[in-house]
Short mmCIF file of C-alpha atoms in Angstrom, two decimals:
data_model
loop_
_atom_site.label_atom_id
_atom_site.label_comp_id
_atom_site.label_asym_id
_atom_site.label_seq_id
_atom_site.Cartn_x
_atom_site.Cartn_y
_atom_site.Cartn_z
CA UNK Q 1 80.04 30.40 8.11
CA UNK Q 2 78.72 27.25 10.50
CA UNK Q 3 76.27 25.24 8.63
CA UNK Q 4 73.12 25.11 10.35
CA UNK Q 5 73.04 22.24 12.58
CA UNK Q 6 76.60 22.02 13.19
CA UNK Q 7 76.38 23.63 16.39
CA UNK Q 8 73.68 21.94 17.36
CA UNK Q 9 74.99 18.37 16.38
CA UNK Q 10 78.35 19.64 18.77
CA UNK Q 11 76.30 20.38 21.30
CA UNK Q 12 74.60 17.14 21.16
CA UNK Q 13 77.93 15.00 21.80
CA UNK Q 14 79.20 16.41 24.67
CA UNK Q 15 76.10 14.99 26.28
CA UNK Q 16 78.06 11.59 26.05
CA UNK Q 17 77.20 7.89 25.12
CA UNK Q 18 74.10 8.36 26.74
CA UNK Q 19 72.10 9.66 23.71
CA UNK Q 20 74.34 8.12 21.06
CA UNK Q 21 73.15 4.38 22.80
CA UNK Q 22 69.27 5.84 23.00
CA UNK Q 23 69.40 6.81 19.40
CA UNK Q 24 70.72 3.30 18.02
CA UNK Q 25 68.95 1.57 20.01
CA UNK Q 26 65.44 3.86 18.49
CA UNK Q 27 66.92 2.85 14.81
CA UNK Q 28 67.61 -0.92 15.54
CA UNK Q 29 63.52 -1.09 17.52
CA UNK Q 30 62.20 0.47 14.21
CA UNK Q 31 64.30 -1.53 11.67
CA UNK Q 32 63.48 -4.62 13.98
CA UNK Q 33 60.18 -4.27 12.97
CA UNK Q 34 60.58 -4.52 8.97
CA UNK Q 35 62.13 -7.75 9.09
CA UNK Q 36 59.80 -9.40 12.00
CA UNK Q 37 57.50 -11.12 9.41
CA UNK Q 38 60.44 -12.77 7.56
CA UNK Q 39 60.02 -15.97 9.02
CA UNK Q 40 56.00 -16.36 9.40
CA UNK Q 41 55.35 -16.00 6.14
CA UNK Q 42 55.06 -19.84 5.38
CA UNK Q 43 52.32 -19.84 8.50
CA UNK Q 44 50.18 -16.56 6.38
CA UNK Q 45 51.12 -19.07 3.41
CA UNK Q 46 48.96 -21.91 4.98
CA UNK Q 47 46.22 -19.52 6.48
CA UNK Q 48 45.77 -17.44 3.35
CA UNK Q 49 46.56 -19.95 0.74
CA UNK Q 50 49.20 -18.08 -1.51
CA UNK Q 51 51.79 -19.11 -3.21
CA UNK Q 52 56.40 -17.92 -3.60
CA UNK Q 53 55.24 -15.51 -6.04
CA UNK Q 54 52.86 -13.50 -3.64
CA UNK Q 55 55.67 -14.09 -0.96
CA UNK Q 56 57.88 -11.93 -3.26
CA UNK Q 57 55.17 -9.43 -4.32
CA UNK Q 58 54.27 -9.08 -0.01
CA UNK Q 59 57.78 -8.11 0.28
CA UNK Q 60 58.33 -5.83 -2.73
CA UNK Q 61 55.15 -3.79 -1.63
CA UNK Q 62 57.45 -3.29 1.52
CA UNK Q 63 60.54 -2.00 -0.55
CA UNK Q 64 58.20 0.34 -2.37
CA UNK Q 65 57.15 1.57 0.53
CA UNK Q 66 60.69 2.61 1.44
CA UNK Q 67 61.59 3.98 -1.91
CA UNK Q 68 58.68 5.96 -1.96
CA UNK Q 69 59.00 7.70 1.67
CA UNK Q 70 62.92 7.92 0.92
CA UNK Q 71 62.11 10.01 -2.88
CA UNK Q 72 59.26 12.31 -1.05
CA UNK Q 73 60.58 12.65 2.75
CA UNK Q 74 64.34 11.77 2.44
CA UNK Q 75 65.75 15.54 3.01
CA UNK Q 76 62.50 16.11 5.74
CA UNK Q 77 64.49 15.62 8.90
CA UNK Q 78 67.06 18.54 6.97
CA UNK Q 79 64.16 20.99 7.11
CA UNK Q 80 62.05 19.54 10.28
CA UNK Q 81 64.63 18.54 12.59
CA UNK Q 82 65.59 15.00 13.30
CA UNK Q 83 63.04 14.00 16.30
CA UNK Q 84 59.60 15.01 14.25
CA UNK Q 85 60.46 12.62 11.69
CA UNK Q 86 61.57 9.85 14.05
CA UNK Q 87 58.04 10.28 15.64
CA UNK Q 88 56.08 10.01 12.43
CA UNK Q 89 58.61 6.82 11.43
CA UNK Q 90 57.69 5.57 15.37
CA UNK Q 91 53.69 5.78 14.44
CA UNK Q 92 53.92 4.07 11.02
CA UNK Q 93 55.55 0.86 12.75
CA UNK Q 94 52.70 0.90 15.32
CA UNK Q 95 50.37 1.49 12.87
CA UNK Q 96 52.10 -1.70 10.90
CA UNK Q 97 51.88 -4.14 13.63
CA UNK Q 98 48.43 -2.92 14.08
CA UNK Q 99 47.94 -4.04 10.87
CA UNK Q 100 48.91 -7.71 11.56
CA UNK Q 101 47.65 -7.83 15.10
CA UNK Q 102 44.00 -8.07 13.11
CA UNK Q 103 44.71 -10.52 11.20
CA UNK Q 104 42.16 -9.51 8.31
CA UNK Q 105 44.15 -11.40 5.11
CA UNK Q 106 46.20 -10.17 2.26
CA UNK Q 107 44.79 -6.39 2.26
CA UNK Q 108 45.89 -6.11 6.24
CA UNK Q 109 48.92 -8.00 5.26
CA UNK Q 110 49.83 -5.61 2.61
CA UNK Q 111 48.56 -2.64 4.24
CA UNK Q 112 50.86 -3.60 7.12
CA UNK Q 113 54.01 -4.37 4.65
CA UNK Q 114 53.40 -0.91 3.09
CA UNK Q 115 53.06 1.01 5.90
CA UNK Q 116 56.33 -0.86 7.72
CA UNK Q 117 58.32 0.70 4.42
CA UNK Q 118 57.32 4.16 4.69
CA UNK Q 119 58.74 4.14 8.56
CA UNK Q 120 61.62 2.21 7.37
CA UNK Q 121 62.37 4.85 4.71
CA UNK Q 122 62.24 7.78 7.17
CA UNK Q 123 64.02 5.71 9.48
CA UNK Q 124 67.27 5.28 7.20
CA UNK Q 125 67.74 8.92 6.65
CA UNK Q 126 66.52 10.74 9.82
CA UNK Q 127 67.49 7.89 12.17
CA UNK Q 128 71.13 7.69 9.99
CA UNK Q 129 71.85 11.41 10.59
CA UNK Q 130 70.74 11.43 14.35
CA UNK Q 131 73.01 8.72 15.28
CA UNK Q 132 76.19 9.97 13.02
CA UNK Q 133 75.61 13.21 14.82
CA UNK Q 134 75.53 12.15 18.11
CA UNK Q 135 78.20 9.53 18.20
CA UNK Q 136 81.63 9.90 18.95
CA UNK Q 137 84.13 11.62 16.49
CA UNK Q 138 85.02 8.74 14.69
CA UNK Q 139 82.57 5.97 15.22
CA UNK Q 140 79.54 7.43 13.74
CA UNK Q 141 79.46 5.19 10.48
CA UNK Q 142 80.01 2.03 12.19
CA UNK Q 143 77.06 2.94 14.94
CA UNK Q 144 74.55 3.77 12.28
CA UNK Q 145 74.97 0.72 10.30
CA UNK Q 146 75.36 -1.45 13.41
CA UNK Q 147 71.62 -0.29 14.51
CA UNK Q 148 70.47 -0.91 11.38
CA UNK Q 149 71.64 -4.39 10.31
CA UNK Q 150 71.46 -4.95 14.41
CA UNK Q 151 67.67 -4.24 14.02
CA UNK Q 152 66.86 -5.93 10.93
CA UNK Q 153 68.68 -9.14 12.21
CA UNK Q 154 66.76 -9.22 15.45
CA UNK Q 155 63.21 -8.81 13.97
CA UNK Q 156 62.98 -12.22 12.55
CA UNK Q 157 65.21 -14.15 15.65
CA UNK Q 158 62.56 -12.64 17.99
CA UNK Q 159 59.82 -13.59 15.66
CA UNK Q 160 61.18 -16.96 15.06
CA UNK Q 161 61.81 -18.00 18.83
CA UNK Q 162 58.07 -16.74 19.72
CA UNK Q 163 56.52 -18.29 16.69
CA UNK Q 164 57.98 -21.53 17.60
CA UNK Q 165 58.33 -21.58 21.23
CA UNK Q 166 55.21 -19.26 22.32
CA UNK Q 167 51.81 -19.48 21.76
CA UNK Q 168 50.36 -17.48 19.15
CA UNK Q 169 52.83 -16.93 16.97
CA UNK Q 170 51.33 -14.59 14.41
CA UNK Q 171 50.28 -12.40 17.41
CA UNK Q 172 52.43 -12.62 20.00
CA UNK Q 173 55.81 -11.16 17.60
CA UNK Q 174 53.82 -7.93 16.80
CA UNK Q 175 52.50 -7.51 20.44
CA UNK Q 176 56.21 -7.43 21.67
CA UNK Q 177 57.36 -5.08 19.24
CA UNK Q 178 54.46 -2.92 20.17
CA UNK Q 179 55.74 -2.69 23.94
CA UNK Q 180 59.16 -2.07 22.52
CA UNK Q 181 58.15 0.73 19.95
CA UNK Q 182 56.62 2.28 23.41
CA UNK Q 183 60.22 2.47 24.84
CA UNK Q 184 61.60 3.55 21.81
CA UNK Q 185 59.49 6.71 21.52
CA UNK Q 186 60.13 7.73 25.32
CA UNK Q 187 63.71 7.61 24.41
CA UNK Q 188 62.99 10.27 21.66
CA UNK Q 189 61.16 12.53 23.85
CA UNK Q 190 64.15 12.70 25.79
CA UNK Q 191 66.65 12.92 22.53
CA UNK Q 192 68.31 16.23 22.08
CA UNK Q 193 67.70 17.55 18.37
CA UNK Q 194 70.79 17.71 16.14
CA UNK Q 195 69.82 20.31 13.80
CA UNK Q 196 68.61 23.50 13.79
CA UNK Q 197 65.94 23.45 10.88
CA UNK Q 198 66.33 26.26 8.78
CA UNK Q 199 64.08 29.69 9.14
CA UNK Q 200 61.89 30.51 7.28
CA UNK Q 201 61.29 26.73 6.96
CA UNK Q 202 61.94 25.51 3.23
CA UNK Q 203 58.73 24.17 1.50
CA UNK Q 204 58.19 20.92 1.80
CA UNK Q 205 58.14 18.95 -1.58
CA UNK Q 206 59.35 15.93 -2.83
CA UNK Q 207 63.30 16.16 -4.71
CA UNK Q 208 63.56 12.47 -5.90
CA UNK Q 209 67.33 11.20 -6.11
CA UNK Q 210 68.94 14.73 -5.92
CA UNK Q 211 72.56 13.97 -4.68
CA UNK Q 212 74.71 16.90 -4.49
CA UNK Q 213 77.50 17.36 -7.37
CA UNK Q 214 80.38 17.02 -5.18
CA UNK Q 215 79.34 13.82 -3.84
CA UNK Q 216 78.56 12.03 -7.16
CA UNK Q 217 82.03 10.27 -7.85
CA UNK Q 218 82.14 8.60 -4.70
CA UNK Q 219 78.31 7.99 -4.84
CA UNK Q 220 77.91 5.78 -7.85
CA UNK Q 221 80.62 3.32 -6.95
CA UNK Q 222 78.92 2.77 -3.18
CA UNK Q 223 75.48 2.71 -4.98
CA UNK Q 224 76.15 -0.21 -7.24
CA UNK Q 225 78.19 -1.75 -3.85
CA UNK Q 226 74.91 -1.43 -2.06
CA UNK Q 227 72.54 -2.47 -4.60
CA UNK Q 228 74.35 -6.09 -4.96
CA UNK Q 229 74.64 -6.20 -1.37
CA UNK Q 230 70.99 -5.60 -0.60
CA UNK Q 231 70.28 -8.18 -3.11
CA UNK Q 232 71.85 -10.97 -1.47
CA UNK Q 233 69.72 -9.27 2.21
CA UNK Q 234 66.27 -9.62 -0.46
CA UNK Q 235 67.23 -13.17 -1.03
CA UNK Q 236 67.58 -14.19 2.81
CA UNK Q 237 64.44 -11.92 3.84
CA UNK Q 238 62.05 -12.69 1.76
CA UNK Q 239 63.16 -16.32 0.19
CA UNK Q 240 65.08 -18.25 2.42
CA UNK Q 241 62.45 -19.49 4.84
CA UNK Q 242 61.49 -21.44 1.58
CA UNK Q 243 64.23 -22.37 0.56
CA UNK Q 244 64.55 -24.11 4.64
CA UNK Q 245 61.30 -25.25 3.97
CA UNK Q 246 61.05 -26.64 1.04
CA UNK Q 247 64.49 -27.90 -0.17
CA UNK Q 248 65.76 -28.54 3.00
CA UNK Q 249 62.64 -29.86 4.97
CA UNK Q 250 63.20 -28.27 7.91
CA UNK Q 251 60.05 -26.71 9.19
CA UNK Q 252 61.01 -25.10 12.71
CA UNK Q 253 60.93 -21.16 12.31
CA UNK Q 254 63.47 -20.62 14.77
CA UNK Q 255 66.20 -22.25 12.31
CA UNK Q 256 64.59 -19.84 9.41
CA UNK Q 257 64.94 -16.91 11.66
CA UNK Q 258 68.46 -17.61 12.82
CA UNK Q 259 69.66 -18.04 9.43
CA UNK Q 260 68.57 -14.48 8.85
CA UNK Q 261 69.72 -13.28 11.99
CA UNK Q 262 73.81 -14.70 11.44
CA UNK Q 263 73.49 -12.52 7.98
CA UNK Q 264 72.88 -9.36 9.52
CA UNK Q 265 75.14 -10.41 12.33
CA UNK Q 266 77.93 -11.23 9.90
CA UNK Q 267 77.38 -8.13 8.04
CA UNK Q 268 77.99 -6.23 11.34
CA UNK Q 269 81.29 -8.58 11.60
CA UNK Q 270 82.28 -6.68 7.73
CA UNK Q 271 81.38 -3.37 9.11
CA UNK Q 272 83.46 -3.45 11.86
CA UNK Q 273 86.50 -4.64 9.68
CA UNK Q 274 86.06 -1.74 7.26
CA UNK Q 275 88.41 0.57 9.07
CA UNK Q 276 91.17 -1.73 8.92
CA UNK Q 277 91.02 -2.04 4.93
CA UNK Q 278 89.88 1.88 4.28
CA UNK Q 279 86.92 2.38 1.92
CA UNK Q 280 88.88 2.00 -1.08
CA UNK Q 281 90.18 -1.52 -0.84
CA UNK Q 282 87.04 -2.38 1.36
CA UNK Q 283 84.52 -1.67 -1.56
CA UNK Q 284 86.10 -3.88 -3.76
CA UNK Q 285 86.79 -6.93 -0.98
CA UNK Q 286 82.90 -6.66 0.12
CA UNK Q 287 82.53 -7.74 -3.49
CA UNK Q 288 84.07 -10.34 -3.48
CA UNK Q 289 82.55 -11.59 -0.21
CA UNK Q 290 79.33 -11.21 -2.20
CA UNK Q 291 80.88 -13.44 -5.23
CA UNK Q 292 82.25 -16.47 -2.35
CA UNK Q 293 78.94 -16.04 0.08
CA UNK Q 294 76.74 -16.68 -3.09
CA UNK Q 295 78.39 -19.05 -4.62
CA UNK Q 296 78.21 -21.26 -1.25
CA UNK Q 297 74.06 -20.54 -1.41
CA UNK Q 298 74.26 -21.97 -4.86
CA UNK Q 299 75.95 -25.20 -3.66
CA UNK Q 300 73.73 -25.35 -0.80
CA UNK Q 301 70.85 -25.64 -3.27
CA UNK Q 302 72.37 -28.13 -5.50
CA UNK Q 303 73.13 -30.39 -2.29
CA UNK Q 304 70.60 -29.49 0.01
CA UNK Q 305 73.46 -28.51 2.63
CA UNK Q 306 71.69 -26.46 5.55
CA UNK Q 307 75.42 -26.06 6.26
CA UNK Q 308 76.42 -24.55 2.64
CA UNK Q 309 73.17 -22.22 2.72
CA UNK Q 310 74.34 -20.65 6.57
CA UNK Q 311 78.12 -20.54 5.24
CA UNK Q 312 77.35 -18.39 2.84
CA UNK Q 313 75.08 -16.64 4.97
CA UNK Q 314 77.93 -15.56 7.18
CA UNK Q 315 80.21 -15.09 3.46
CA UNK Q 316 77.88 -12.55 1.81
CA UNK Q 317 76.69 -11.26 5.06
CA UNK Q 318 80.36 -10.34 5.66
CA UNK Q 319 80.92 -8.67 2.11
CA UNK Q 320 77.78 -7.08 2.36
CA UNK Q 321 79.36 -5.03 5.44
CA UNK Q 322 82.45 -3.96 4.73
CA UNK Q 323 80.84 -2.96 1.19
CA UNK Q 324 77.99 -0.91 2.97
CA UNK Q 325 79.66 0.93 6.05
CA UNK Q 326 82.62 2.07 3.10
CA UNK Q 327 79.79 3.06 1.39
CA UNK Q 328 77.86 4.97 4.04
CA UNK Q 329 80.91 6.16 5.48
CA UNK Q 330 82.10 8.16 2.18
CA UNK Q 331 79.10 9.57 1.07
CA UNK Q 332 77.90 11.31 4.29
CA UNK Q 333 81.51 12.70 4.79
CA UNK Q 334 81.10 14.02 1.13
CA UNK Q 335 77.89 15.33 1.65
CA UNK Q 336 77.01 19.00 2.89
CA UNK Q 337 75.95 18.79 6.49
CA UNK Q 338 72.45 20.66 5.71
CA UNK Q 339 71.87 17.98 2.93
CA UNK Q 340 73.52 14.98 4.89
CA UNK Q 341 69.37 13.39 5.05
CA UNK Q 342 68.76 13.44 2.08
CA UNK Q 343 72.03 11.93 0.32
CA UNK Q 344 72.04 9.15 2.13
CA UNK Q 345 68.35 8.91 1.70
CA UNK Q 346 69.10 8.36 -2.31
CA UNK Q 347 71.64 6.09 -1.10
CA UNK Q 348 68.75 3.99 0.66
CA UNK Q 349 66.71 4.16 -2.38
CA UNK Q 350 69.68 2.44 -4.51
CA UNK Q 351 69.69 -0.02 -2.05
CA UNK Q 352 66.29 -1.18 -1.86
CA UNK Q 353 66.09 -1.31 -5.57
CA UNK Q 354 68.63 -4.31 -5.07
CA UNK Q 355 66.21 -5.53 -1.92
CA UNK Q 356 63.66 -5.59 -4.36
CA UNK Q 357 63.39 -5.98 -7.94
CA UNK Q 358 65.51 -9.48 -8.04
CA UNK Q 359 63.55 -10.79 -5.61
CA UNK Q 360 60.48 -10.37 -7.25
CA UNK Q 361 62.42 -12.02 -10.29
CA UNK Q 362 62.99 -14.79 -8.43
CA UNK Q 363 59.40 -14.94 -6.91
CA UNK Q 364 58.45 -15.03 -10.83
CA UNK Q 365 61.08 -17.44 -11.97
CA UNK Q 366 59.83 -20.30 -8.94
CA UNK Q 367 56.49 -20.41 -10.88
CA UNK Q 368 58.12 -21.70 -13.79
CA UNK Q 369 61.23 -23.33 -12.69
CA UNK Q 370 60.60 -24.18 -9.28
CA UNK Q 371 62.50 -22.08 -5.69
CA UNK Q 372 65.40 -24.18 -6.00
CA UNK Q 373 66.38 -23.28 -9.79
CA UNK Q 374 64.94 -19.78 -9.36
CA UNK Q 375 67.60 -19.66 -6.53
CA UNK Q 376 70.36 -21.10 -8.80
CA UNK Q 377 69.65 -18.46 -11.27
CA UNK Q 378 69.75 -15.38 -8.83
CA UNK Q 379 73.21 -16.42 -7.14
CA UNK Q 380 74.95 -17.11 -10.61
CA UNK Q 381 73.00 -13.08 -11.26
CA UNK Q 382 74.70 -11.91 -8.16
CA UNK Q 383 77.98 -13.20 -8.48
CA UNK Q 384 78.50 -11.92 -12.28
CA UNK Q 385 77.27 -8.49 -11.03
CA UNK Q 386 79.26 -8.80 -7.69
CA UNK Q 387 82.70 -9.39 -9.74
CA UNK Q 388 81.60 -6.78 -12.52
CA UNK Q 389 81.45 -4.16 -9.84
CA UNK Q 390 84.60 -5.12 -7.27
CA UNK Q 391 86.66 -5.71 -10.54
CA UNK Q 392 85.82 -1.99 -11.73
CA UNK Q 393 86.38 -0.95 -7.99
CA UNK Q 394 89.93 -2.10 -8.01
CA UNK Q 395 90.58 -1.26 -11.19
CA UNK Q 396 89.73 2.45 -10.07
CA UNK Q 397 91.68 2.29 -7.18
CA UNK Q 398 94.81 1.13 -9.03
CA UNK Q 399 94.38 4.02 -11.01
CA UNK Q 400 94.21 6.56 -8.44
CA UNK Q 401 96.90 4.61 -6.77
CA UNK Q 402 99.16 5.32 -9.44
CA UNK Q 403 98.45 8.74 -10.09
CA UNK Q 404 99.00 9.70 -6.70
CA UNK Q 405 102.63 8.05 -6.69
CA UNK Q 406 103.08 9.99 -10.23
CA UNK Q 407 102.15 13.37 -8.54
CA UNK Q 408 104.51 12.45 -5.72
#
């Protein structure tokens, strides 16, 4: 028997690129808009008077915000259809830039961070599934992850150019993204749906991390890949600005958005390298683009090298994609198509436990030791856990390597 949706999702791709390019570019608008504060938040610093810590705290009230809408709504677009959840994602991120557009201090500015989490949580499931289902046979892993870190990199180059070459520049970011959030929901009017919800509708209730038995194996190995990857994006999103500023002395936003925009960038290089490696050797090899790419942001501290600190930008940014598209790309073939959402929704939620928590560890550490030693600490964190995980990786595919050639 067809799975529901199947046909549907068929359907959908024989109306060519057309919707495939209208979905991604929907994804990258709303992810776009979860990164756009990244590099004005040493201008709310100055205007609000807070300190790294609250920095940290700002952007953990974001991830929570995700992890939240991912454990209640992840499997939604399953039972709703794809397009009624984009919409609702759509309104939270106008509703967010609302939220800065006023301009009303830290309960606006948390308000807005919270709200820009729950749209990026039903983003990465519903917006995921839509644009696997309507890509090509072949290319869906690589499309959904490019709109995503495609997105995310953009948001804080576009905020960073305005901020620094546009007149006001804790306005002017959020009005743009408004305009473009306008496009972005005419092109889902327009999107065919790629599921057929199922009738009678299920209830709707939160399932937490429910990932189906079949896909477990291959989903703790790409969870802990994630996590450590997503660490390293925390780091960049929600630190590095600082770390420009402050240990580097270099005060133009531009350069702090840039920085963030070649990791993204880079980790869309990784992706697009993934097929040539295959998910088991790529897993491990992200790793160790995580271990290099860190260890060069470590350095960069220690000798205040703007050069060091983009290098291993580009080095993690790199591991962090072939690591995530394997990732992606094996648990949504594993999963059942009528619970596709909501597996890779618990994927998202690993994730943005590593976007998160060390973050707000290092947020804690700079009060005591200072951004530049809280830094040190986190990369020499990341690399341990980095070769930990790619080390167990390969040893697991050298296993299955050589009981395959045994059955043989």
């Amino acid at each position: 028997m067809t799975p529901h949706g199947a046909e549907h999702g068929s359907e959908a791709r024989r109306g060519g690129l057309l919707w495939y390019a209208a979905a991604a570019f929907v994804f990258a608008v709303g992810m776009a808009g979860t990164t756009l504060p990244t590099p004005l938040y040493g201008l709310y610093r100055q205007e609000l008077g807070f300190g790294e810590l609250m920095v940290t705290v700002v952007f953990a009230v974001y991830a929570v915000g995700v992890i939240v809408a991912l454990l209640v709504a992840g499997d939604f677009s399953d039972k709703l259809g794809r397009r009624p959840v984009l919409f609702a994602a759509l309104a939270l991120s106008a509703a967010s830039a609302g939220c800065f557009l006023l301009e009303g201090g830290l309960p606006l500015l948390f308000s807005g961070r919270l709200l820009s989490g729950f749209a990026a949580g039903l983003f990465s499931g519903a917006a995921t599934a839509v644009v696997l289902e309507l890509a090509p046979r072949g290319s869906g892993g690589f499309a959904a992850t490019a709109a995503n870190m495609g997105g995310l990199g953009c948001g804080p180059l576009l905020a960073g150019l305005l901020a620094q070459y546009a007149p006001r520049p804790l306005i002017l970011p959020f009005a743009a993204h408004l305009v473009l959030l306008a496009v972005a929901f005419a092109l889902t009017l327009a999107l065919p749906e790629t599921v057929r919800p199922p009738r009678p509708r299920p209830a709707l209730r939160p399932r937490g991390m429910e990932v189906p038995r079949e896909v477990r194996p291959v989903f703790v190995p790409a969870g802990l890949a994630c996590f450590t990857g997503f660490a390293v994006f925390g780091l960049f999103t929600a630190v590095s600005p600082g770390f420009v500023s402050g240990t580097l002395h270099i005060g133009d936003l531009a350069v702090s958005g840039a920085i963030v925009f070649s990791v993204f960038c880079a980790s869309l290089v990784g992706q697009s390298l993934t097929g040539r490696f295959g998910a088991p050797v790529a897993l491990p090899l992200g790793c160790l683009g995580l271990v290099v790419g860190m260890a060069q942001v470590g350095l960069s501290l220690l000798l205040s090298s703007l050069v060091l600190l983009v290098t291993g930008a580009v080095t993690g940014g790199i591991g962090q994609g072939l690591a995530f598209r394997s990732a992606l790309t094996a648990v949504s073939a594993r999963a059942p198509e009528e619970r596709r959402g909501g597996t890779i929704s618990a994927l998202f939620v690993v994730a943005y436990l590593g976007i998160s928590l060390p973050v707000v560890g290092v947020g804690a550490l700079s009060t005591g030791l200072g951004l530049r030693n809280a830094g040190l600490v986190f990369s020499g964190c990341v690399v341990v856990l980095a070769s930990a995980v790619g080390a167990q990786l390969w040893r697991t595919r050298k296993a299955e390597a050589a009981a395959l050639a045994t059955a043989g």
